[in-house]
Coordinates of C-alpha atoms in Angstrom, one line a residue:
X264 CA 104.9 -65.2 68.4
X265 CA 106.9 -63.4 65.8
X266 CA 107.6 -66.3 63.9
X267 CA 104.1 -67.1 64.0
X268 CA 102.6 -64.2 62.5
X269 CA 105.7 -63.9 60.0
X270 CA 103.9 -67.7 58.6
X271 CA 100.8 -66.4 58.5
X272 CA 101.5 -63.1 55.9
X273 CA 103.5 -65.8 54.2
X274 CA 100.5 -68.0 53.7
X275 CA 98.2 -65.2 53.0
X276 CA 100.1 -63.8 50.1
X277 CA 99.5 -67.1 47.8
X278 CA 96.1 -66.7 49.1
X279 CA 94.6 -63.4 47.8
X280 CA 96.9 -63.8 45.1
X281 CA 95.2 -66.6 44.0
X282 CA 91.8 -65.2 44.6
X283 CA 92.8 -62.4 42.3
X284 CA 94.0 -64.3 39.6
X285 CA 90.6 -66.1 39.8
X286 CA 88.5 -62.7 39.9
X287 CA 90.6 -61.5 36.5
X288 CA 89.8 -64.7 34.7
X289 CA 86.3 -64.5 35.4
X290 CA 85.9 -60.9 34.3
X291 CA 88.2 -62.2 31.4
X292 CA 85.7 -64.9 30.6
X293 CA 82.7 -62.8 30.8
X294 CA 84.3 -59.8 28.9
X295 CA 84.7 -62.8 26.1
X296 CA 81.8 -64.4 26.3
X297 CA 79.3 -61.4 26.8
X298 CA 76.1 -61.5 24.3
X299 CA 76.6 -64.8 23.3
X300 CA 80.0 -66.6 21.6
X301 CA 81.7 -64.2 18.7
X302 CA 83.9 -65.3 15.9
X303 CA 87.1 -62.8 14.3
X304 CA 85.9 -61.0 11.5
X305 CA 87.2 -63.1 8.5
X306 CA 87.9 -66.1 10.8
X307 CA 86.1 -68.8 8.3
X308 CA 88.3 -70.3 5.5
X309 CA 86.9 -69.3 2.3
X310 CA 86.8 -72.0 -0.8
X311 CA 86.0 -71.0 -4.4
X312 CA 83.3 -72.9 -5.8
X313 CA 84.4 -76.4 -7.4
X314 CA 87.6 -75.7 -5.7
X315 CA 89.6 -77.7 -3.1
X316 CA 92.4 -76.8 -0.1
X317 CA 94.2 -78.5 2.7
X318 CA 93.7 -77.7 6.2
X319 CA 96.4 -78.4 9.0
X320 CA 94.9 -79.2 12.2
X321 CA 97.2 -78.9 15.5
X322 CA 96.4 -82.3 16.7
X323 CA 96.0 -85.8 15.7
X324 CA 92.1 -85.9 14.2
X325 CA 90.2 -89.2 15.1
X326 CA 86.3 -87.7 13.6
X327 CA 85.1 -85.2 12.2
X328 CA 81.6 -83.7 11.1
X329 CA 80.5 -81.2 8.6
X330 CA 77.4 -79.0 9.3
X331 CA 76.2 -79.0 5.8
X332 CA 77.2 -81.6 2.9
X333 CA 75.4 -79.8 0.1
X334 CA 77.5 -76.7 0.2
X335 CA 81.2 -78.7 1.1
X336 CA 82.8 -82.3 0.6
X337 CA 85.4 -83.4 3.5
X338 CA 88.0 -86.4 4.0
X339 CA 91.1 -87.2 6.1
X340 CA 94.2 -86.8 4.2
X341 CA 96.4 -87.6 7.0
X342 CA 96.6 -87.9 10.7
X343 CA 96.4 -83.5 11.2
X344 CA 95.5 -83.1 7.8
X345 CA 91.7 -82.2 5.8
X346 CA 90.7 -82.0 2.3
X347 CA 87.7 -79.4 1.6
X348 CA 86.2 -79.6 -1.6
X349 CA 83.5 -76.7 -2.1
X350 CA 80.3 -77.7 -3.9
X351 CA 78.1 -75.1 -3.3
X352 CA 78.0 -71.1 -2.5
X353 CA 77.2 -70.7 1.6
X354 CA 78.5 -71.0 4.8
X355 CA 79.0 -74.3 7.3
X356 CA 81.6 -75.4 9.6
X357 CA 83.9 -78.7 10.7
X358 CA 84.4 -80.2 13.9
X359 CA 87.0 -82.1 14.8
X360 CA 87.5 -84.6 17.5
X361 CA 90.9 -86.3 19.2
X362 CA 91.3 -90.1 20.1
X363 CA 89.9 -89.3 23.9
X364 CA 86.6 -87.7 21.7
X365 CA 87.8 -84.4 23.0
X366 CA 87.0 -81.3 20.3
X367 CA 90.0 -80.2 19.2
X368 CA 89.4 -77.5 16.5
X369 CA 86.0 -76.2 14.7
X370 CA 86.8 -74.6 11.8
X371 CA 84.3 -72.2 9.9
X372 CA 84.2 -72.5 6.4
X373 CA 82.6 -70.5 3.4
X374 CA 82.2 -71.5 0.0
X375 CA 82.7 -68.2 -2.0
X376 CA 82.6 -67.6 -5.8
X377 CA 86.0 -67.8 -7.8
X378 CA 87.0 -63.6 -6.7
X379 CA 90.7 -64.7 -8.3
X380 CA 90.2 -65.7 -11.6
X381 CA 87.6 -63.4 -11.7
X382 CA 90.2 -60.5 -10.7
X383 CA 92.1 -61.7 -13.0
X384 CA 89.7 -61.3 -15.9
X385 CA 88.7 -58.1 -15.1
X386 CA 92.4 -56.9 -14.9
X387 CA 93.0 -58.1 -18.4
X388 CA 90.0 -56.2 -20.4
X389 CA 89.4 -53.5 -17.7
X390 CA 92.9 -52.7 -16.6
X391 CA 91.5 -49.1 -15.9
X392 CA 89.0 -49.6 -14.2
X393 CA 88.5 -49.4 -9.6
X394 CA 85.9 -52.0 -9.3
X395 CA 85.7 -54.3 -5.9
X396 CA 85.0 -58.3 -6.0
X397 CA 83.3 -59.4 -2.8
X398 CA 81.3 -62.7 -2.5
X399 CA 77.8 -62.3 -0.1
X400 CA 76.7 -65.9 0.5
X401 CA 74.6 -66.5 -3.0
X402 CA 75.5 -62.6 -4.2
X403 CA 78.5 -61.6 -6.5
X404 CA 78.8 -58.2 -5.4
X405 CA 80.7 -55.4 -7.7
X406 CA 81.6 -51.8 -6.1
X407 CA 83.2 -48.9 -7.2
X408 CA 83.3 -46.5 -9.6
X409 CA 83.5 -46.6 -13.3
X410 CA 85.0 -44.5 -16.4
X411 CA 81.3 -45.1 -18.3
X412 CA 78.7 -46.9 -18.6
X413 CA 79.8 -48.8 -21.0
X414 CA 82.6 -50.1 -19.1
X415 CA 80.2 -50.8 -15.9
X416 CA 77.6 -52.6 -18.2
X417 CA 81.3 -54.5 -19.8
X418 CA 81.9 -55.6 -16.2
X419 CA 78.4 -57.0 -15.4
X420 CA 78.4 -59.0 -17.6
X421 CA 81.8 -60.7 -16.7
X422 CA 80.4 -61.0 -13.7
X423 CA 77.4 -62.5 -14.8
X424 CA 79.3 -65.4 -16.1
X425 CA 80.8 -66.6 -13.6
X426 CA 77.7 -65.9 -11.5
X427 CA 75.8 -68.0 -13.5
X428 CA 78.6 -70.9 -13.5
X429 CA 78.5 -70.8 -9.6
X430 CA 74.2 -71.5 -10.1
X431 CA 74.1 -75.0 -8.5
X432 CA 70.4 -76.7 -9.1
X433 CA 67.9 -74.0 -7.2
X434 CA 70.6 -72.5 -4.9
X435 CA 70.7 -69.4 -7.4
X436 CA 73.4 -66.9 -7.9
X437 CA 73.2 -63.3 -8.8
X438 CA 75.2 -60.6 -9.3
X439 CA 74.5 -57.3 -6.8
X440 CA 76.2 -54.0 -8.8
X441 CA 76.5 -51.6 -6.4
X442 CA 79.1 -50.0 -8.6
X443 CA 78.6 -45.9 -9.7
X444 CA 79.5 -44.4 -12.9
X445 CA 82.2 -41.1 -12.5
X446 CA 82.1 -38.1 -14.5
X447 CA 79.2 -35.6 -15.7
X448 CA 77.2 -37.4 -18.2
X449 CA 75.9 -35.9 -21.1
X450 CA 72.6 -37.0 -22.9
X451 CA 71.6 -36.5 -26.0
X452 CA 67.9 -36.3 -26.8
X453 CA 66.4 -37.8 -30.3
X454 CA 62.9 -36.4 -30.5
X455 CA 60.5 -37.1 -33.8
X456 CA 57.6 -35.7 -34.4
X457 CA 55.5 -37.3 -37.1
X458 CA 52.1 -35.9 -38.7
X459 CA 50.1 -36.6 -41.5
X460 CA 46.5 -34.5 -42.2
X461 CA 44.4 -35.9 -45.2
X462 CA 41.0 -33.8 -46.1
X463 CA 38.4 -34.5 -48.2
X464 CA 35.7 -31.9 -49.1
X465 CA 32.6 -31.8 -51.9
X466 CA 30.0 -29.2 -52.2
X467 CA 26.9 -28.2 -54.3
X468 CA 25.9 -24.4 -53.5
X469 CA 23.3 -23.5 -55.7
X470 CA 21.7 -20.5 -56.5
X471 CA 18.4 -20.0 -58.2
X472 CA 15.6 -17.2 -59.3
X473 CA 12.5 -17.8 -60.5
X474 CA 9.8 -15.2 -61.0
X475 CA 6.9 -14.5 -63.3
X476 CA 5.5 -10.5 -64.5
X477 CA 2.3 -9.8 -64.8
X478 CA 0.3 -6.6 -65.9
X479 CA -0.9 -6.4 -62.0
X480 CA 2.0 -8.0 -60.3
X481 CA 4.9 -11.1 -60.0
X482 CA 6.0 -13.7 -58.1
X483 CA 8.8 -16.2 -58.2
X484 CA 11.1 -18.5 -55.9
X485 CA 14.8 -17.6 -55.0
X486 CA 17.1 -20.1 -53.5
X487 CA 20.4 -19.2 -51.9
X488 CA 20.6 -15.5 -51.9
X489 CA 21.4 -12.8 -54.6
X490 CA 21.9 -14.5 -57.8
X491 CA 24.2 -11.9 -59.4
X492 CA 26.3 -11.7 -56.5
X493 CA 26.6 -15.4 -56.6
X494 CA 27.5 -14.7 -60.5
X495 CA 30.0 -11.9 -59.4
X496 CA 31.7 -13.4 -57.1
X497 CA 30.6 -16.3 -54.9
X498 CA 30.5 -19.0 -57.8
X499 CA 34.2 -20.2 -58.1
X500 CA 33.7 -22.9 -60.6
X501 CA 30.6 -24.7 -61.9
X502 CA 27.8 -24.0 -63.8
X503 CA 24.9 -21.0 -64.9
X504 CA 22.3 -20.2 -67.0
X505 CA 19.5 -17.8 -67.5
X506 CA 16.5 -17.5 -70.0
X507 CA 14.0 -14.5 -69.5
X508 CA 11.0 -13.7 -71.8
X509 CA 8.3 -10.2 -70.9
X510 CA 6.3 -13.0 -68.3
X511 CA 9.3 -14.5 -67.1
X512 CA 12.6 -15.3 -65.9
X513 CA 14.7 -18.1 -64.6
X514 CA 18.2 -18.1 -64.0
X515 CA 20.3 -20.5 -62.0
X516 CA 24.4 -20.6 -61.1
X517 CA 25.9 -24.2 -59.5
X518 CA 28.9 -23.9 -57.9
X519 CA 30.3 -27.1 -57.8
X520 CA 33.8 -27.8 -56.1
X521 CA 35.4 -31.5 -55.4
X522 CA 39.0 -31.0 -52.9
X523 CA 41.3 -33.1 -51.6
X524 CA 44.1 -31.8 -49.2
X525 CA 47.3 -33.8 -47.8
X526 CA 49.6 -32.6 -45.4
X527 CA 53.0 -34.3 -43.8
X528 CA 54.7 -33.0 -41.1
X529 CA 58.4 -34.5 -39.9
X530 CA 60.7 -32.6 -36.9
X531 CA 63.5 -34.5 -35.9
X532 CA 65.0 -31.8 -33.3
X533 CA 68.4 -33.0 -31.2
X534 CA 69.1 -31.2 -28.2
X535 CA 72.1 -32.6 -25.4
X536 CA 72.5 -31.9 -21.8
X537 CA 74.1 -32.5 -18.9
X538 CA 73.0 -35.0 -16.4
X539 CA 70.6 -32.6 -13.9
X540 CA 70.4 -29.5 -15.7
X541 CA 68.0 -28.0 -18.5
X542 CA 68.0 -27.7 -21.8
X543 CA 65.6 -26.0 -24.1
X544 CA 65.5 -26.0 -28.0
X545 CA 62.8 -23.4 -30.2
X546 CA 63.2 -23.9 -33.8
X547 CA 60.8 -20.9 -35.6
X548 CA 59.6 -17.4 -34.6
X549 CA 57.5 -14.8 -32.6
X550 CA 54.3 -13.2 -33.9
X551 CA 52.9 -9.8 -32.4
X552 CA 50.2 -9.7 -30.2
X553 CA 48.9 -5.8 -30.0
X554 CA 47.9 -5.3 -26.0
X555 CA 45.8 -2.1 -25.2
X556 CA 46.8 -0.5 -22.0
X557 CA 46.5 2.9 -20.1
X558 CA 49.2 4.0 -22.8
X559 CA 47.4 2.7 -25.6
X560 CA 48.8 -0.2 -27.2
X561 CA 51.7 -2.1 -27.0
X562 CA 53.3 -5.6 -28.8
X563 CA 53.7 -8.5 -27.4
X564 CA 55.6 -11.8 -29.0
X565 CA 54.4 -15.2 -29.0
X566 CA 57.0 -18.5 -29.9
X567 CA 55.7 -20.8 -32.8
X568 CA 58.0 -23.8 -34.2
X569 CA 59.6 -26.5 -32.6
X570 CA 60.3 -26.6 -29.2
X571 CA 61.9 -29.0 -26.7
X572 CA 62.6 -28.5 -23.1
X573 CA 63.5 -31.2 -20.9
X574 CA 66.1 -32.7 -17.8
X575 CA 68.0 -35.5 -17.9
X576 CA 69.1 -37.9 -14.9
X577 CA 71.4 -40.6 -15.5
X578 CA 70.6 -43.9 -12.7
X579 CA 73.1 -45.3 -10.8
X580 CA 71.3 -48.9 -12.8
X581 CA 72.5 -47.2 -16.2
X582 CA 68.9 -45.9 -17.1
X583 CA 68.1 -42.6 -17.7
X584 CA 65.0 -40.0 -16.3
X585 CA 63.5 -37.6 -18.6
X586 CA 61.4 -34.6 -17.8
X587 CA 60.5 -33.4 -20.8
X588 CA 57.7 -31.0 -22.8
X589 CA 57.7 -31.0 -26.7
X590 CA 56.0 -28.8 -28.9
X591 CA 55.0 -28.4 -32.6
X592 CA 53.0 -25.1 -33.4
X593 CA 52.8 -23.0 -36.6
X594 CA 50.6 -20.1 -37.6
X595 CA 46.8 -20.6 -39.1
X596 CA 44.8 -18.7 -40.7
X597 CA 41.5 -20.3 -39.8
X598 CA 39.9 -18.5 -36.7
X599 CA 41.5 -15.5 -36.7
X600 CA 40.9 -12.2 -34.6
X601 CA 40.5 -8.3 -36.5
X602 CA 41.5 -5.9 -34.3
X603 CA 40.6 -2.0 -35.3
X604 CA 42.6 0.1 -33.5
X605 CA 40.8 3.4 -31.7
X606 CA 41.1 6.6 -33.4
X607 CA 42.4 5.2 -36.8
X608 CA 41.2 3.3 -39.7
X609 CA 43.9 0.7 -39.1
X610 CA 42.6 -2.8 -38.7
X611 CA 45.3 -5.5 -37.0
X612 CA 44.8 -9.2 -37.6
X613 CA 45.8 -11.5 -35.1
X614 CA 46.9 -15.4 -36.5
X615 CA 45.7 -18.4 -34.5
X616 CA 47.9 -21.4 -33.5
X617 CA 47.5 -24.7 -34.6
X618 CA 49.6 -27.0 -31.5
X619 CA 50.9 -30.5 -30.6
X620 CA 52.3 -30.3 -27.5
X621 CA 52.8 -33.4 -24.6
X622 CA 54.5 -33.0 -20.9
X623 CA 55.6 -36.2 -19.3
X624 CA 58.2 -37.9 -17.5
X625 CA 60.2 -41.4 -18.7
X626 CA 63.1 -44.0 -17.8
X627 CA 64.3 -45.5 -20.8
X628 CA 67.8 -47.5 -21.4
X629 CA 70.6 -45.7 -23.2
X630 CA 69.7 -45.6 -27.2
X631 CA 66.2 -47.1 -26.5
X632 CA 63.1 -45.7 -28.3
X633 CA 59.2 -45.1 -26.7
X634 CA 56.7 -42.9 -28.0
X635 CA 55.0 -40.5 -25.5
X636 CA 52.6 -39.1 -27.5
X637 CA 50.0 -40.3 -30.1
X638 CA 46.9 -39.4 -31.8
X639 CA 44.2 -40.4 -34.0
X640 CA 41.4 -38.0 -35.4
X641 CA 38.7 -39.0 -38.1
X642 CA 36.4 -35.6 -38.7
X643 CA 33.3 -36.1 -40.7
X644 CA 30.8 -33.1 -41.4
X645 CA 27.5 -32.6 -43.7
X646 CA 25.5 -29.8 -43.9
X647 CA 22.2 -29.1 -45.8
X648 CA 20.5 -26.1 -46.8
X649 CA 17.1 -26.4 -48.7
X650 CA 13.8 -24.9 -49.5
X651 CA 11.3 -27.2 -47.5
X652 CA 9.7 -29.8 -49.9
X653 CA 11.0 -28.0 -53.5
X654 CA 14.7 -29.4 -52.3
X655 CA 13.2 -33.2 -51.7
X656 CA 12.5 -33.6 -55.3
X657 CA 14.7 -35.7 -57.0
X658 CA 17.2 -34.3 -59.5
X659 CA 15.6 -30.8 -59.7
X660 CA 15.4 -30.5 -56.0
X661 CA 19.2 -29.7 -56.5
X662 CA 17.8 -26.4 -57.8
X663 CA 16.6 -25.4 -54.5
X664 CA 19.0 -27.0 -52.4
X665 CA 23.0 -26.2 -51.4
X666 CA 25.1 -29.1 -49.7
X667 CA 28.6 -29.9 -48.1
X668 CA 30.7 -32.7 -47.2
X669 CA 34.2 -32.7 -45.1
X670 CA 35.9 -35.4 -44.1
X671 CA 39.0 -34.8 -42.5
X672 CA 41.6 -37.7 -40.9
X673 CA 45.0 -37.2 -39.0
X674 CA 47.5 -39.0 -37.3
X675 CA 50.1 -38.4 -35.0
X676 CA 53.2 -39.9 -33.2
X677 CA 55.7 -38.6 -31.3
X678 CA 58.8 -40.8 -30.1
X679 CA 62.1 -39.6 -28.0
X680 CA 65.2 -41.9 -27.9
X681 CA 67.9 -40.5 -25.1
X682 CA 71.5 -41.4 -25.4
X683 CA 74.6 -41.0 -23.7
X684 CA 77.2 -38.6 -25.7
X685 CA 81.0 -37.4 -25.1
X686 CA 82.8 -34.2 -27.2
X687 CA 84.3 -35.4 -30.3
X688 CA 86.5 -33.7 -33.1
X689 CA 85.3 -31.7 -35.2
X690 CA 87.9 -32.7 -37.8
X691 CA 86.8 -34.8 -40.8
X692 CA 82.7 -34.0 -39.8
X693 CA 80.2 -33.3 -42.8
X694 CA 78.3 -30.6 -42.0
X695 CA 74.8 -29.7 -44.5
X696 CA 76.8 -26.5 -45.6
X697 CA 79.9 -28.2 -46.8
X698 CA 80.2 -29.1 -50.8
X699 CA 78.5 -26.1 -52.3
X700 CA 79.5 -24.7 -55.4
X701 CA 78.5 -21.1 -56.4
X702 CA 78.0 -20.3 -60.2
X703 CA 80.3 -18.0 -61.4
X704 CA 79.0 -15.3 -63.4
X705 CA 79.3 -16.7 -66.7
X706 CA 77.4 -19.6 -65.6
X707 CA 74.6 -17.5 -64.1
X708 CA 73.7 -15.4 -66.9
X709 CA 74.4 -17.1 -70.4
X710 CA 73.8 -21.0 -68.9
X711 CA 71.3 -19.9 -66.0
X712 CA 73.5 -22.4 -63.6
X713 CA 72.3 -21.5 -60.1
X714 CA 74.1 -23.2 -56.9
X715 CA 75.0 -26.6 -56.9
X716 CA 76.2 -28.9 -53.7
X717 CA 78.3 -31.9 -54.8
X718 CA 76.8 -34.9 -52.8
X719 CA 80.1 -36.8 -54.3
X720 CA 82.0 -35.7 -51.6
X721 CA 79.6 -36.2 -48.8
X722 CA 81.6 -38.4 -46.3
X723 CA 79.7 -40.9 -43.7
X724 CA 82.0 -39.9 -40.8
X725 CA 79.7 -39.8 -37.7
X726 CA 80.4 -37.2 -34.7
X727 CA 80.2 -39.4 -32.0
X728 CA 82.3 -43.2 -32.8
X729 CA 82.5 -45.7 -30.4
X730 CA 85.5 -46.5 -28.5
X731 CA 88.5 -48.7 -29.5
X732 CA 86.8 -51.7 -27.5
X733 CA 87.0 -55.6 -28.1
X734 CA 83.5 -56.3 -29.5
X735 CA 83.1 -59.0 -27.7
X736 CA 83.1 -57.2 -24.1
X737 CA 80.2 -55.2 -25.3
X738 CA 76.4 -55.7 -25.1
X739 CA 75.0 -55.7 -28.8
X740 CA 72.5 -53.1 -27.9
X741 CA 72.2 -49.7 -26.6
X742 CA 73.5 -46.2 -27.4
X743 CA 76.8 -46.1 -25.7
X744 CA 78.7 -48.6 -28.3
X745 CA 77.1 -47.7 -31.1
X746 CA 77.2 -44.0 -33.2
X747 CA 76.5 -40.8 -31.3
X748 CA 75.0 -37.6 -32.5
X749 CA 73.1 -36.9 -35.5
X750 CA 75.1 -38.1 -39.1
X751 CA 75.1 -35.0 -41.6

C-alpha cells in the first residue's frame, strides 16, 4: 500500500509540474502579446537613400516578399543572404520563407536620408556646433542648439541639400529645424523717418477809400479797413497811391505777396537691445508748461525730438518681433496759447507741437526693411473778401476786393530695419569727432581760419564685421553676415 501511494506522488510531481510550466508560458505569451504584436524600438534596418547593404538570414531562404517596391529593391545574393537597395524615403518590411514555405524571418526595414555623410559635412564647416541628425520618414529633422543664427541658418541649408537630393518624383522631402539659438541676442534697430512739406501761398489784400465833401455833407466807399493803418503797418510789400482835391479823395494800398516754402525732414535714430527687454531713445528737449494750482503756479516739462521706444524678440525660426512706438515732434509757433499770469503784468506763451508718431507691432527677417508708417497730405485753401457787386467788376473790382490762395503738399515715410548685433572693438572705429583741427591763434585772427576736420583720414572700418566664415556656407542676404551698426 506503501509502495502504491509512493507511485502515485511520483507520478503527480511531473504532473503539476507540467501544468505549471504551461500556466507560465501562457501568462508569458499574453504578457508579450498584450495590445496587439510590438516591435524593439530601433528593430528595422535602416538604409540611406540610393544606398545598398547585405542582410544575413539564419536559414536557408527559398522566397521572399517586400511590402513596398517603390521605397526598396531586393534580390538573393546567396542561399542566407539579401541585397537591399533603398530607393525611396519610408518604411516597409521583408518576409522570408524556408523550402517547407515556413516563415523564417521578417525583417523591418527603413529607408532613411544619408545622416553619415551628412555628419560628416556638418563636422567639417561646423565643428563647433551641438546639432542632432535624425531622419522622420519624409522629414530631415535638425535639433540642438546653436552659437548664432548665422550658424543655424549655415546648417539649414546643408540640410536642405541633401533634403532636396533625397526628393524622389512627388514623395517630397523637407527639412524640420527644431534647433534653438543659445545666448542673449542683441538687436539693433534702424529707424528712418523721412518728410518733405512743400507750400504754396498768393494773396491780394487790398485796401481802398473813396469819399467826396460837400458844403452840406460826404460820402465815400471804404474796402478793407483803415487805410493808414494798412499804410503803417499791414501792407508788407506792394503797391499805393492817393490823390485828394477840396471835393475829393481816393487813395488805395495793394498788398501783394507771392511765397513758396519747402521743408525736408530726415532722422535716422539707432537704438540696440537685448532680446525681451526695452529700450527707449529721445533725441531733443523739454519745454515748460506753467500749471496753476492751490499754490499758484508751477512748471511742468514736455519731451519734443526724436523718440524711439520699442522690444525686441528674437523667434526660435530666426525672425524677429518688434513692439515699437516712434516719434518725430518739434515746437511751432502756429496756434499758440498767452497765458497772463494773476496779479502781474507777466504774460507766458505756451508753443504747440507739430507730431508724427505710429505704435505697431512687426516680424521681419534679420537686416530686412518694411515701412510702418506713411502719409500723404495735399491742402488746398481760397478765401475771398469783397464788397457785394463793386468786387465782380472786372479789373477794378480788385479795388474792392482782398483774396488768398494756399496750397500746401506733404509726404511722409517711415521705415525700421532690425538686425542682429554682437560688442565689437572699439579700436580702429571713426567716430564724427575724430579729425578735427583747431586754428591756432595766428590763424584765427590775421587769416580768419576757423575749425577744420580733415575728411582725408576718415577710415571706412565698420563697428560690427562679419565673422571669419567661408562665403559659401552663408545665405547672400540678411543682417547677420553682412556689416553691423551704423558706419561713421
Amino acid at each position: 500500500m506503501e509502495g502504491y501511494k509512493m507511485k502515485i506522488k511520483q507520478r503527480a510531481v511531473p504532473y503539476f509540474t507540467r501544468i505549471i510550466f504551461t500556466l507560465v508560458f501562457c501568462f508569458s505569451s499574453l504578457s508579450v502579446h498584450a495590445g496587439g504584436p510590438s516591435m524593439k524600438e530601433g528593430s528595422a534596418e535602416k538604409i540611406p537613400i540610393y544606398k545598398s547593404r547585405n542582410l544575413k538570414i539564419k536559414d536557408d531562404i527559398q522566397r521572399i516578399s517586400i511590402g513596398s517596391a517603390e521605397i526598396a529593391d531586393i534580390l538573393i545574393l546567396k542561399s542566407n543572404e539579401l541585397y537591399v537597395l533603398g530607393k525611396a524615403l519610408g518604411t516597409t518590411n521583408v518576409m522570408v520563407w524556408d523550402e517547407n514555405d515556413k516563415i523564417i524571418d521578417i525583417i523591418n526595414i527603413e529607408v532613411t536620408h544619408d545622416l553619415n555623410t551628412l555628419r560628416e559635412r556638418f563636422y567639417h564647416y561646423l565643428p563647433d556646433e551641438k546639432i542632432g541628425i535624425e531622419s522622420s520618414q519624409r522629414q530631415l529633422v535638425l535639433s540642438g542648439q546653436a552659437s548664432s543664427l548665422e550658424k543655424m541658418n549655415s546648417a539649414v541649408e546643408l540640410a536642405r541639400g541633401f533634403s532636396d537630393a533625397a526628393s524622389v518624383g512627388d514623395r517630397k522631402s523637407e527639412v524640420l529645424n527644431m534647433m534653438s539659438v543659445g545666448g542673449g541676442h542683441q538687436v539693433m534697430l534702424e529707424v528712418t523717418v523721412a518728410e518733405v512739406q512743400s507750400e504754396v501761398a498768393r494773396q491780394l489784400d487790398t485796401r481802398m477809400i473813396l469819399a467826396g465833401f460837400g458844403s452840406e455833407g460826404g460820402g465815400g466807399i471804404v474796402s478793407g479797413g483803415d487805410l493808414f493803418d494798412a499804410l503803417g503797418d499791414g501792407a508788407s510789400q506792394g503797391l499805393f497811391g492817393t490823390y485828394f482835391n477840396s471835393d475829393m479823395l481816393f487813395s488805395f494800398a495793394l498788398d501783394v505777396a507771392k511765397q513758396h516754402g519747402l521743408a525736408k525732414i530726415l532722422a535716422e535714430p539707432n537704438i540696440t537691445a537685448l532680446s525681451g527687454q526695452q529700450a527707449e531713445f529721445l533725441s531733443g528737449g523739454e519745454f515748460p508748461i506753467p500749471v496753476p494750482n492751490e499754490d499758484g503756479v508751477t512748471i511742468e516739462y514736455r519731451d519734443f525730438g526724436v523718440g524711439v521706444s520699442f522690444v525686441p524678440t528674437v523667434l526660435d525660426s530666426g525672425k524677429i518681433n518688434l513692439n515699437l512706438k516712434v516719434l518725430v515732434s518739434e515746437l511751432s509757433s502756429s496756434n499758440t496759447l498767452a497765458i497772463n499770469l494773476s496779479g502781474t503784468d507777466t504774460s507766458f506763451t505756451v508753443p504747440s507741437i507739430v507730431k508724427r508718431t505710429t505704435s505697431t507691432t512687426v516680424e521681419l527677417g534679420d537686416g530686412q526693411t518694411i515701412a510702418i508708417g506713411g502719409l500723404i497730405s495735399d491742402n488746398l485753401r481760397e478765401t475771398v473778401d469783397k464788397i457785394p457787386g463793386f468786387g465782380d467788376i472786372p479789373v477794378l473790382g480788385q479795388l474792392f476786393r482782398s483774396q488768398a490762395y494756399i496750397k500746401g503738399q506733404t509726404e511722409l515715410v517711415i521705415m525700421v530695419t532690425p538686425r542682429l548685433v554682437r560688442p565689437f572693438n572699439k579700436e580702429g572705429i571713426a567716430l564724427p569727432t575724430d579729425n578735427f583741427v583747431s586754428a591756432s591763434d595766428r590763424d584765427f585772427y590775421l587769416l580768419g581760419t576757423m575749425t577744420q576736420r580733415n575728411l582725408a583720414k576718415k577710415t571706412n572700418t565698420s563697428p560690427n564685421m562679419a565673422e571669419n566664415i567661408s562665403a559659401d556656407m552663408l545665405p547672400n542676404s540678411g543682417g547677420t553676415q553682412e556689416k553691423y551698426g551704423q558706419e561713421l
